[in-house]
XYZ file of C-alpha atoms in Angstrom:
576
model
C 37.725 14.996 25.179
C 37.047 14.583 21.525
C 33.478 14.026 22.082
C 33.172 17.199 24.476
C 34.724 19.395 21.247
C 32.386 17.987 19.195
C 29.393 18.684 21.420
C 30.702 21.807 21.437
C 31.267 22.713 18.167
C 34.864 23.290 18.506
C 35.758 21.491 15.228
C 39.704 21.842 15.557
C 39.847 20.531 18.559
C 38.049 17.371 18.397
C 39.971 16.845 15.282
C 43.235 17.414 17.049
C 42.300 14.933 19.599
C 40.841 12.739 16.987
C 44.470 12.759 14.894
C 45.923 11.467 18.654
C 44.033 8.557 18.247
C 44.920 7.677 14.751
C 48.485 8.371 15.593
C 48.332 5.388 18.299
C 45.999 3.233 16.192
C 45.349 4.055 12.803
C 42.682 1.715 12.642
C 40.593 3.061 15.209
C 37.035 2.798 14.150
C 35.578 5.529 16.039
C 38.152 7.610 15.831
C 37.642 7.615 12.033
C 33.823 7.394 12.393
C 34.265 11.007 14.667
C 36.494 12.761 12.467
C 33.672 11.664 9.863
C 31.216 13.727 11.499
C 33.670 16.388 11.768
C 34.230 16.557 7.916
C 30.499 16.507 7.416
C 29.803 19.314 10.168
C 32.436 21.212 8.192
C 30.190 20.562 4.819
C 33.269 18.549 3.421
C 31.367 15.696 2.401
C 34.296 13.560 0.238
C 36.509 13.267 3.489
C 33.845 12.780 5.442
C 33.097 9.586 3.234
C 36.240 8.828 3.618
C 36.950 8.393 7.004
C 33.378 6.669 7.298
C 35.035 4.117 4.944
C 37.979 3.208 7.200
C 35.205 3.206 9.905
C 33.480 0.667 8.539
C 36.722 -1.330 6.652
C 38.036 -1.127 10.825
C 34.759 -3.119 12.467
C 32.901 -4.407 9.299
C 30.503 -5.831 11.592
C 28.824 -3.112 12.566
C 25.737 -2.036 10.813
C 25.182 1.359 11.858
C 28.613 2.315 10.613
C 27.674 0.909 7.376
C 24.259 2.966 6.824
C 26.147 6.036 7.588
C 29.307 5.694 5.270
C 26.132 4.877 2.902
C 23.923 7.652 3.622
C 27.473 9.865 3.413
C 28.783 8.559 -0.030
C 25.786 7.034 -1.651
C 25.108 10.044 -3.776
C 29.027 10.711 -4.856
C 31.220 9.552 -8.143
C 34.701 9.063 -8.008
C 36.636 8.948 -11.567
C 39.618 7.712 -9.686
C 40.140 4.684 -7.582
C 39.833 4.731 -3.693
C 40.382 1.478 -2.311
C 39.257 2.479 0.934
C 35.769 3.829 -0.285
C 35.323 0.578 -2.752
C 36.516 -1.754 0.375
C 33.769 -0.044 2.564
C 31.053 -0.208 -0.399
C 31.994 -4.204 -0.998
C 31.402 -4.898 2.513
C 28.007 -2.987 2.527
C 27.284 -5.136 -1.092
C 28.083 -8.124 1.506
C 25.898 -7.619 4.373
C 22.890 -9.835 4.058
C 21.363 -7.417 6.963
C 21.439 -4.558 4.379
C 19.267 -5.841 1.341
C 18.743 -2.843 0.019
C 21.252 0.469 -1.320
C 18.967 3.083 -2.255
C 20.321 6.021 -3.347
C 23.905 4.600 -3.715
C 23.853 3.935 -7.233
C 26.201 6.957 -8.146
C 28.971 5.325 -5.563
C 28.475 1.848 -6.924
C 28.508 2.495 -10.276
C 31.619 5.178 -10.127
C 33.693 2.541 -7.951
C 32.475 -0.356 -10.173
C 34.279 1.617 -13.053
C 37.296 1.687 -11.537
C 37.941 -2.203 -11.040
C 40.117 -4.327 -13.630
C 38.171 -4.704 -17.080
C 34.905 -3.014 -16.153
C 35.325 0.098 -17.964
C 36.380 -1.501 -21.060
C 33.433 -3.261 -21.377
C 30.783 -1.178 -20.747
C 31.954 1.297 -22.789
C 31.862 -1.026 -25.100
C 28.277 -2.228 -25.098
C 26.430 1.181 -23.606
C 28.389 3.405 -26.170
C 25.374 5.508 -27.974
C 27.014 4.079 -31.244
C 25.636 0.576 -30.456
C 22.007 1.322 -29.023
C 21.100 -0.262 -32.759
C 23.883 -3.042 -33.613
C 23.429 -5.806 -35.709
C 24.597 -8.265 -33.491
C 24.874 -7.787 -29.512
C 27.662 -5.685 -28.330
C 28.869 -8.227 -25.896
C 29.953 -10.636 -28.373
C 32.224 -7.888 -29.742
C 33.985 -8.036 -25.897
C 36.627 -10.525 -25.627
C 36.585 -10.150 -21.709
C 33.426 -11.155 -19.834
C 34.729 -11.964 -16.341
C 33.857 -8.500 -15.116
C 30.317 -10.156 -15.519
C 31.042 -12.560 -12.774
C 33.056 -10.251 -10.435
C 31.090 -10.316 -6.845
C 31.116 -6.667 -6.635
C 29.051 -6.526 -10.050
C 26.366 -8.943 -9.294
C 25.597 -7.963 -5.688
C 25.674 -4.178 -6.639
C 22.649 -5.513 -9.641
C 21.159 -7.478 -6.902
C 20.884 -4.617 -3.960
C 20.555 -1.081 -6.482
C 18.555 0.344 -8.687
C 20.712 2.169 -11.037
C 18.968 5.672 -12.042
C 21.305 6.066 -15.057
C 20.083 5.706 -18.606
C 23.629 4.396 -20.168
C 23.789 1.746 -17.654
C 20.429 0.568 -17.918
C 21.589 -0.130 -22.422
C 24.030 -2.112 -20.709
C 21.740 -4.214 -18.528
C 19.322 -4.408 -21.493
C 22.305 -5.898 -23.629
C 22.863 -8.001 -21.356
C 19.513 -9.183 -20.895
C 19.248 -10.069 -24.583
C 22.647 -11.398 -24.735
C 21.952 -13.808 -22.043
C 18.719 -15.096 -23.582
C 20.380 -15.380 -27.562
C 23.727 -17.701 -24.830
C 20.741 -19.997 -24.099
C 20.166 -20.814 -27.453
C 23.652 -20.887 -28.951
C 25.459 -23.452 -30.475
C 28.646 -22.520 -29.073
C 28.297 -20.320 -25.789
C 30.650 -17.366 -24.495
C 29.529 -18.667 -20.808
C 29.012 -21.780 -19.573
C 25.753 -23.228 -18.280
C 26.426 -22.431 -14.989
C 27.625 -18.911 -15.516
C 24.611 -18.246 -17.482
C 22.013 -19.481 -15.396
C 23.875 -17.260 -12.254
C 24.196 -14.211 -13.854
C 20.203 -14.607 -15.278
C 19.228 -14.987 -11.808
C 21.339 -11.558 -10.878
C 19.371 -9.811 -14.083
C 16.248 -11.580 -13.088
C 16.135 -10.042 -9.937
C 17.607 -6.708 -10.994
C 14.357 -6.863 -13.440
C 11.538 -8.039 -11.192
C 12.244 -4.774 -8.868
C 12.227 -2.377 -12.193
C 8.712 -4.333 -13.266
C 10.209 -5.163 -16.614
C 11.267 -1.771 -17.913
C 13.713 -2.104 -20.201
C 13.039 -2.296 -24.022
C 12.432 -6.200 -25.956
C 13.645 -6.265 -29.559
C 11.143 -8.287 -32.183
C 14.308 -10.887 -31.949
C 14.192 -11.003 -28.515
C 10.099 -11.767 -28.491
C 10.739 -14.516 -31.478
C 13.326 -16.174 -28.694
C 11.344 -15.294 -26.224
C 7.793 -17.205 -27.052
C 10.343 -20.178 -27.815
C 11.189 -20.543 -23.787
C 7.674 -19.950 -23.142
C 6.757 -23.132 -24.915
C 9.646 -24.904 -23.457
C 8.483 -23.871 -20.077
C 4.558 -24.913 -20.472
C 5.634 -28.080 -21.875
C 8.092 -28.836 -18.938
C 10.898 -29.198 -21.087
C 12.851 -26.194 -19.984
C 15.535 -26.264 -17.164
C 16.384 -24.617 -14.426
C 18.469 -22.132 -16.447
C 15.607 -21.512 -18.821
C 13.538 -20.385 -15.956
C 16.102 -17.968 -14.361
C 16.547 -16.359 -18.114
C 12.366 -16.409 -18.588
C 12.119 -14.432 -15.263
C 14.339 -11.455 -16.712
C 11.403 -11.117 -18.986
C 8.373 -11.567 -17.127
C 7.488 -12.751 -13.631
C 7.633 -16.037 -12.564
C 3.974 -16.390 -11.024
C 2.260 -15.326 -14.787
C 3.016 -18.632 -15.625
C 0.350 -21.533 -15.998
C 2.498 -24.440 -14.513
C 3.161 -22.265 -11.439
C 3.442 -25.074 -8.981
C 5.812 -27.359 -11.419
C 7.883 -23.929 -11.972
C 7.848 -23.750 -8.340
C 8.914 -26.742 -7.483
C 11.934 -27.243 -9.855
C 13.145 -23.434 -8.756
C 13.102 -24.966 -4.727
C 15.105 -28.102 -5.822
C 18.193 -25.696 -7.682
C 20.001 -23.847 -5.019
C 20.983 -20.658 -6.802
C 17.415 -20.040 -8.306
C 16.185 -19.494 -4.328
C 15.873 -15.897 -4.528
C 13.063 -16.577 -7.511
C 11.623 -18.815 -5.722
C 10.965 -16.243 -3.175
C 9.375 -14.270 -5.706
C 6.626 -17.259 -6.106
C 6.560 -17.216 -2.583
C 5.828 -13.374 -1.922
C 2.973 -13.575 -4.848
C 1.388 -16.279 -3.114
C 1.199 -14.605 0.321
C -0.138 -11.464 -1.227
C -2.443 -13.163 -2.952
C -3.709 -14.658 0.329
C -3.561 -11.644 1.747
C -5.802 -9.669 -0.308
C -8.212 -12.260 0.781
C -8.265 -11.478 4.419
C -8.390 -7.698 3.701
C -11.592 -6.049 5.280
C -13.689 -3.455 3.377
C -14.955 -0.795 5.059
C -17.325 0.972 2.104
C -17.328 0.013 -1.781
C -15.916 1.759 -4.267
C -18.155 3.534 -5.810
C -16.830 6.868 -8.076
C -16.601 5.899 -11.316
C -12.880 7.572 -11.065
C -12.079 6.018 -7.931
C -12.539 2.696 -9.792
C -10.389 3.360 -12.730
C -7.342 4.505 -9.691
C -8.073 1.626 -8.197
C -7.816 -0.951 -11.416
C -4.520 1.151 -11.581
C -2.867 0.099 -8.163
C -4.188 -3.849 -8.441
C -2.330 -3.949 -11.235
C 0.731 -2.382 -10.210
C 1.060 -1.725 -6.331
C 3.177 0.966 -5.704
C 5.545 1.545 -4.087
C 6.895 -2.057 -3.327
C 9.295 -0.964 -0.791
C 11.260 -3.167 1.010
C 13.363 -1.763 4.260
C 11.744 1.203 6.374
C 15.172 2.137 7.171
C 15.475 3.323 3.832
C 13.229 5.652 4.414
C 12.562 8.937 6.738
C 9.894 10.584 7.892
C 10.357 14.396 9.052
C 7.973 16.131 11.306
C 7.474 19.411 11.994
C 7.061 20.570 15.731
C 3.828 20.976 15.454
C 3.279 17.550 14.359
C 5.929 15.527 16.789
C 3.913 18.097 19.844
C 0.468 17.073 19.042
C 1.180 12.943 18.144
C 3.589 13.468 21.729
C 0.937 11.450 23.720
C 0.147 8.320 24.050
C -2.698 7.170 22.755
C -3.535 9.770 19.811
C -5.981 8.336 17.082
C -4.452 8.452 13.576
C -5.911 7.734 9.923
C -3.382 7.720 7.015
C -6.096 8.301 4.285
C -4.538 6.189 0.719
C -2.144 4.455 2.351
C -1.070 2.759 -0.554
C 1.495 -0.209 0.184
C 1.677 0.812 4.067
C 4.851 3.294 3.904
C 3.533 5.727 5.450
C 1.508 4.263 8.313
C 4.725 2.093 9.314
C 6.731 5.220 9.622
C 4.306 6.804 11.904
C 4.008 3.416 13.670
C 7.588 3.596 14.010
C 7.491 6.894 15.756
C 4.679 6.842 17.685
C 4.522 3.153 18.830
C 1.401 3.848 21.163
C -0.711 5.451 18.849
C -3.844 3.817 17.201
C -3.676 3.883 13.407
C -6.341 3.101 10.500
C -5.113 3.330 7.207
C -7.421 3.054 4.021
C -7.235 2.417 0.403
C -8.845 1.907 -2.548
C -6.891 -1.023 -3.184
C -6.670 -4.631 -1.438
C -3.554 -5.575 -3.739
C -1.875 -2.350 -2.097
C -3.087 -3.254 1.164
C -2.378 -6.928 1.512
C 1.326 -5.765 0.906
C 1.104 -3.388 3.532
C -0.196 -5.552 6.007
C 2.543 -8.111 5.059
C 5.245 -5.476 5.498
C 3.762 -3.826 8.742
C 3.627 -7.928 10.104
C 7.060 -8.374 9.432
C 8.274 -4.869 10.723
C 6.343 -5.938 14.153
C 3.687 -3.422 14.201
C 0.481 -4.159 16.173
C -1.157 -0.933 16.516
C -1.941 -0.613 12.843
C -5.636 -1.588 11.180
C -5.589 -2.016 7.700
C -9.083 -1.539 5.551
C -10.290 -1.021 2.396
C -12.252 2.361 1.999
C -12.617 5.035 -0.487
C -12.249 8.668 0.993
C -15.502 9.697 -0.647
C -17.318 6.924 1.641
C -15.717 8.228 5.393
C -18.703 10.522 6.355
C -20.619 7.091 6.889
C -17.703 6.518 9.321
C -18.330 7.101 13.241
C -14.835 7.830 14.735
C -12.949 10.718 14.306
C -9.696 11.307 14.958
C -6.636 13.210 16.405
C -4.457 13.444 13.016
C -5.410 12.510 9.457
C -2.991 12.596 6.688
C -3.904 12.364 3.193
C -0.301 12.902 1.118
C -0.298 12.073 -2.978
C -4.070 11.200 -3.085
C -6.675 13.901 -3.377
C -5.017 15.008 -6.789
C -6.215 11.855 -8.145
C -10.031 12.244 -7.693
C -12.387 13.307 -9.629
C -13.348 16.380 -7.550
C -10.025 16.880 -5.005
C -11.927 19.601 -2.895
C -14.843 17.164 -2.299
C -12.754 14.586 -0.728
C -10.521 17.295 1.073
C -14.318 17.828 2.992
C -14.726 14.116 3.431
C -12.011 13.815 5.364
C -12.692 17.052 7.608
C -15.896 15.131 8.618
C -13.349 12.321 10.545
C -10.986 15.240 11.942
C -11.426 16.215 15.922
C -12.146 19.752 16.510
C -8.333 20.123 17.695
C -6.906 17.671 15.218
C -3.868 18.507 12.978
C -4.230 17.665 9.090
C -1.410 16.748 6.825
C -2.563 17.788 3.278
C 0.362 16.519 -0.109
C -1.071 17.902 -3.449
C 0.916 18.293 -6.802
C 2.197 21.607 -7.811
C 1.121 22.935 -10.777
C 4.000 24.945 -11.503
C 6.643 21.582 -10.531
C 4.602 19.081 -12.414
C 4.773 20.985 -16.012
C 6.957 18.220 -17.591
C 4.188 15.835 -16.437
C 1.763 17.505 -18.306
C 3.489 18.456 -21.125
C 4.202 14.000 -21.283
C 0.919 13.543 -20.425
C -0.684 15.687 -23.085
C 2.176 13.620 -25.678
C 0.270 10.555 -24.506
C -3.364 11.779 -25.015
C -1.976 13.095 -28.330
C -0.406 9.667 -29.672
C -2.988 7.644 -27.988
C -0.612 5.613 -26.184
C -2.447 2.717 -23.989
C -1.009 2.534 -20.325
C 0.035 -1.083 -20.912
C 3.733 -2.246 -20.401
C 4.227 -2.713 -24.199
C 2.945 0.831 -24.479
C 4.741 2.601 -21.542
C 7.819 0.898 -22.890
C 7.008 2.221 -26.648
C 6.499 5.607 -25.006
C 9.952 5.595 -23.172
C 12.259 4.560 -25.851
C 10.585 7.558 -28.102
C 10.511 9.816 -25.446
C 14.227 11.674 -26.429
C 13.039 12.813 -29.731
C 9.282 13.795 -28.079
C 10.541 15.868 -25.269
C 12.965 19.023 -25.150
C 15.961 18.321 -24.239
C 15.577 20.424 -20.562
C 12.644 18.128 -19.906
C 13.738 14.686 -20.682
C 16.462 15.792 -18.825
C 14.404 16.525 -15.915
C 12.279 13.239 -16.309
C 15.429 10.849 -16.432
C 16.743 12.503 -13.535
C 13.575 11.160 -11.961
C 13.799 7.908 -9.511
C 10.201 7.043 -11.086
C 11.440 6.972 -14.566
C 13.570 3.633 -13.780
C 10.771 1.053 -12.572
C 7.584 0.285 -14.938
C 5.155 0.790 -12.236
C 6.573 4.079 -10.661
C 6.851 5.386 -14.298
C 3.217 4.464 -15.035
C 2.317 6.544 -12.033
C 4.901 9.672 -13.313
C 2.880 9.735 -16.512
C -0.013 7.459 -17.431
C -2.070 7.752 -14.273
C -5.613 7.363 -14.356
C -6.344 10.611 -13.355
C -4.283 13.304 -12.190
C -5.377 16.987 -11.007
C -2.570 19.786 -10.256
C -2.867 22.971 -7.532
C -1.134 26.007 -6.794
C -1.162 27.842 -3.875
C -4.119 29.957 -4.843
C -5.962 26.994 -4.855
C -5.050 25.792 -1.629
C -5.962 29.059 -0.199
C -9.319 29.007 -1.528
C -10.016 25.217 0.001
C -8.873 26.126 3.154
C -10.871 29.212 3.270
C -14.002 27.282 2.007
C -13.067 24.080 4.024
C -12.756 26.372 7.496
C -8.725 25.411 7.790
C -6.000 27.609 8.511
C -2.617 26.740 7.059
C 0.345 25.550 9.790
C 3.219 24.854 7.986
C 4.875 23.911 4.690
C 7.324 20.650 4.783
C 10.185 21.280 2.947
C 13.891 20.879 2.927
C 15.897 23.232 5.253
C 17.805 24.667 2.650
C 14.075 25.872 0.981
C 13.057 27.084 3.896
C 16.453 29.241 4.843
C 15.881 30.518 1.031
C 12.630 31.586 1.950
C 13.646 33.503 4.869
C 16.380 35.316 3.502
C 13.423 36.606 1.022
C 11.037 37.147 3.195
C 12.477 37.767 6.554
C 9.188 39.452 8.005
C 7.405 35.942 7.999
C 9.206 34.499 10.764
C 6.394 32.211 11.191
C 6.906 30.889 7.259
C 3.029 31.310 6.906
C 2.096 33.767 4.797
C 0.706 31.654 1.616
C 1.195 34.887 -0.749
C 4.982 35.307 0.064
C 5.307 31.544 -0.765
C 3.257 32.135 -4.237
C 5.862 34.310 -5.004
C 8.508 32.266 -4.000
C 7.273 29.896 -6.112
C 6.934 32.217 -9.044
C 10.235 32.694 -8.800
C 11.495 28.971 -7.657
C 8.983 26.618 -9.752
C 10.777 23.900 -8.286
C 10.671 24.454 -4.841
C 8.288 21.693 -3.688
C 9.721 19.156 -5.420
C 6.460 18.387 -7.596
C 4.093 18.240 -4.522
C 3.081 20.438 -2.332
C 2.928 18.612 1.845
C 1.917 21.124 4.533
C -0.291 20.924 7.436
C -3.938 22.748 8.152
C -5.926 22.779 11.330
C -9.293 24.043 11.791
C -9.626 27.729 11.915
């Protein structure tokens, strides 16, 4: 009966019969999990997340309840204690199944506040009064257990915390754990140490060394490096070393390798070594199509072997919304499909994912971005994938053609965007559908305004330089637009930040200038993608264009909404 309301939208009711349940069994998992998606029809999203909780607290071992109490609370903060929301999160922390939390850093972080001692503590290191201490803050705490409280270290382990206070915290830590190693007398024992630098370690490895290293740090630093090459260092040297830099940079790889195998809790680095070895082999086996010629594309190119991006882990972190048009035209079986810069394989894997009997080629400039994506597309399964290495200037010396080619967060980083926007016309069917992502002008201002900082100071786009560049950035921006650039996943990891703001080369459009490539390119526009909420906006605007096509009502609506495409502009464009 419940079930029936809810179909049909008769909210009271299915609650009603939902409140039975509870009444006979008040740990009825999907009882809770229903009257979860009754709060959440109802746009109450804090008792929806709550009754998702007891869901999941009810039958912990079922994964699907625990990606949506995630994708429900992830985003919230709670300043008081719920025991049934912190219960839920610990038993998501738990799951081996779910290695990855994206976007639930506010939850973890709010609920990690709460427990015994936390608090304390990390207001006492990540207060703004200490970001220059004499001494580490932590040796000014008399209580360091909440260091070695489960819920802490898997929640540094699984997120990436988008939060500039608790990333001085990590960084304090960071240099509090290397200055233990070499201390006379110790706050933590070995053992503690060399677990909670393998936490860090990881926590630092995904973030590609971000945080800040002080000149006493470096002076500690080169000190394990030479304990290290000589093979004097232990295993708790090498979990502390691979906070600062990556284990497979090392000369004595195979030694390092070896001694991280024979110590139990140093597996996950050894995984690391492990991962950079099978990319490394991979690149190897990666087929190019055409060099790379363009002096420009080379210079993107050196970019990406350097610093892959994105290195994502779990596809079920990630979506991949269609519009009709797209989901009709991909419908049937057997549809030809080239994702052109494919980067580390995200996208093709999606559309793998959705249209399992399509054929897909995906290009890039760059075999280090490649070899990943072949790992990850391997792993995932995928068979109908072919991965190659191609630049997009090259494909009119290509023979097939095809029934969809996207090209999303690419041509704005050539030399001459329209040029390759032609390029890839020459591979598209006469009926074909073409997905088009380009950076908004208007969105990307804070970029430029950073990137013209950068030109202006001369800044190199090395990691000691990106770092520099970052820990200035407060007194070099506005305070609106450091705002907006911390609020920024990409600010958090090295690599996604040297894409944010040191790219090789970076172009911007508005919608003008799409109009004028389509018009030149013989394309007519089909469709923006944008959230729901945008495109309601739009409508309630502009409530002639039922169609949402007309490319001058959306200038304006961007005139007036600068942030409406989130930074990039993704729509589709058939031939005329």
């Amino acid at each position: 009966a419940a079930r029936t309301a809810l179909a049909a939208k008769r909210w009271d009711a299915a609650e009603a019969e939902l409140d039975a349940c509870l009444d006979t069994d008040s740990e009825d998992w999907l009882a809770h999990d229903l009257l979860g998606d009754v709060a959440q029809a109802r746009g109450d999203q804090r008792l929806a997340a709550s009754h998702r909780a007891r869901a999941v607290s009810a039958n912990a071992r079922d994964i699907n309840l625990q990606k949506k109490f995630l994708q429900t609370a992830g985003g919230q903060k709670y300043s008081t204690h719920d025991a049934d929301i912190e219960a839920a999160m610990a038993i998501c922390l738990a799951n081996e199944a779910i290695a990855s939390l994206a976007g639930a850093d506010p939850l973890w972080v709010w609920t990690l506040r709460q427990r015994p001692g936390f608090d304390a503590l990390f207001q006492k290191v990540s207060n703004p009064r200490f970001f220059q201490p004499r001494k580490n803050p932590f040796y000014a705490c008399p209580d360091l257990r909440p260091l070695l409280d489960s819920y802490f270290q898997q929640g540094v382990r699984k997120i990436l915390i988008c939060w500039l206070q608790f990333e001085t915290f990590l960084t304090f830590l960071r240099a509090f754990l290397l200055d233990q190693y070499f201390a006379a007398q110790p706050r933590l024992s070995t053992d503690e140490q060399r677990v909670l630098a393998v936490t860090l370690a990881l926590y630092c490895f995904r973030t590609d060394y971000i945080f800040h290293i002080t000149p006493s740090e470096q002076r500690q630093l080169a000190l394990l490096q030479e304990m290290v090459a000589k093979g004097t260092a232990d295993a708790r040297a090498l979990a502390v070393l691979a906070c600062y830099q990556p284990l497979h940079t090392l000369p004595n790889r195979a030694a390092v390798a070896a001694l991280l195998r024979a110590t139990p809790d140093l597996q996950p680095l050894a995984a690391q070594l492990q991962a950079y070895e099978a990319l490394q082999s991979g690149m190897a086996r990666i087929e190019c199509l055409f060099p790379v010629q363009d002096e420009t594309s080379r210079k993107v190119q050196a970019q990406y072997e350097d610093f892959p991006y994105p290195r994502w882990t779990h596809l079920e972190d990630f979506a991949n919304p269609l519009l009709p048009a797209e989901s009709q035209h991909l419908a049937k079986a057997g549809k030809s499909l080239l994702i052109a810069g494919c980067g580390t394989g995200l996208q093709p894997c999606l559309m793998a994912r959705q249209f399992p009997y399509s054929k897909i080629l995906a290009i890039d400039l760059t075999a280090a971005s490649l070899a990943y994506a072949q790992s990850q597309a391997q792993a995932l399964g995928f068979t109908n994938i072919t991965f190659r290495q191609a630049d997009i200037l090259a494909l009119d010396q290509y023979n097939e053609t095809f029934d969809y080619v996207s090209c999303f967060g690419v041509l704005h980083h050539m030399a001459d965007p329209e040029l390759g926007w032609q390029k890839l016309m020459t591979r598209l069917k006469p009926e074909g559908l073409m997905e088009i992502g380009l950076y908004s002008r208007h969105a990307r201002r804070v970029v430029t305004t950073g990137r013209a900082r950068i030109a202006q100071l001369k800044i190199p786009p090395t990691p000691e330089g990106m770092r520099a560049f970052r820990r200035k950035s407060r007194q070099l921006f506005y305070p609106r637009d450091y705002a907006t650039l911390t609020n920024w996943f990409d600010y958090f990891s090295l690599n996604m930040y040297r894409d944010l703001l040191f790219h090789a080369h970076e172009d911007h459009f508005d919608i003008p200038r799409i109009q004028r490539a389509l018009d030149k390119l013989g394309l007519v526009f089909a469709g923006f993608k944008l959230p729901e909420a945008t495109l309601a906006a739009y409508r309630e605007r502009f409530p002639d264009d039922s169609a949402l096509l007309n490319l001058a009502h959306w200038q304006a609506f961007e005139a007036a909404q600068p942030d409406s495409f989130g930074a990039c502009y993704r729509f589709l464009c058939r031939r005329a």
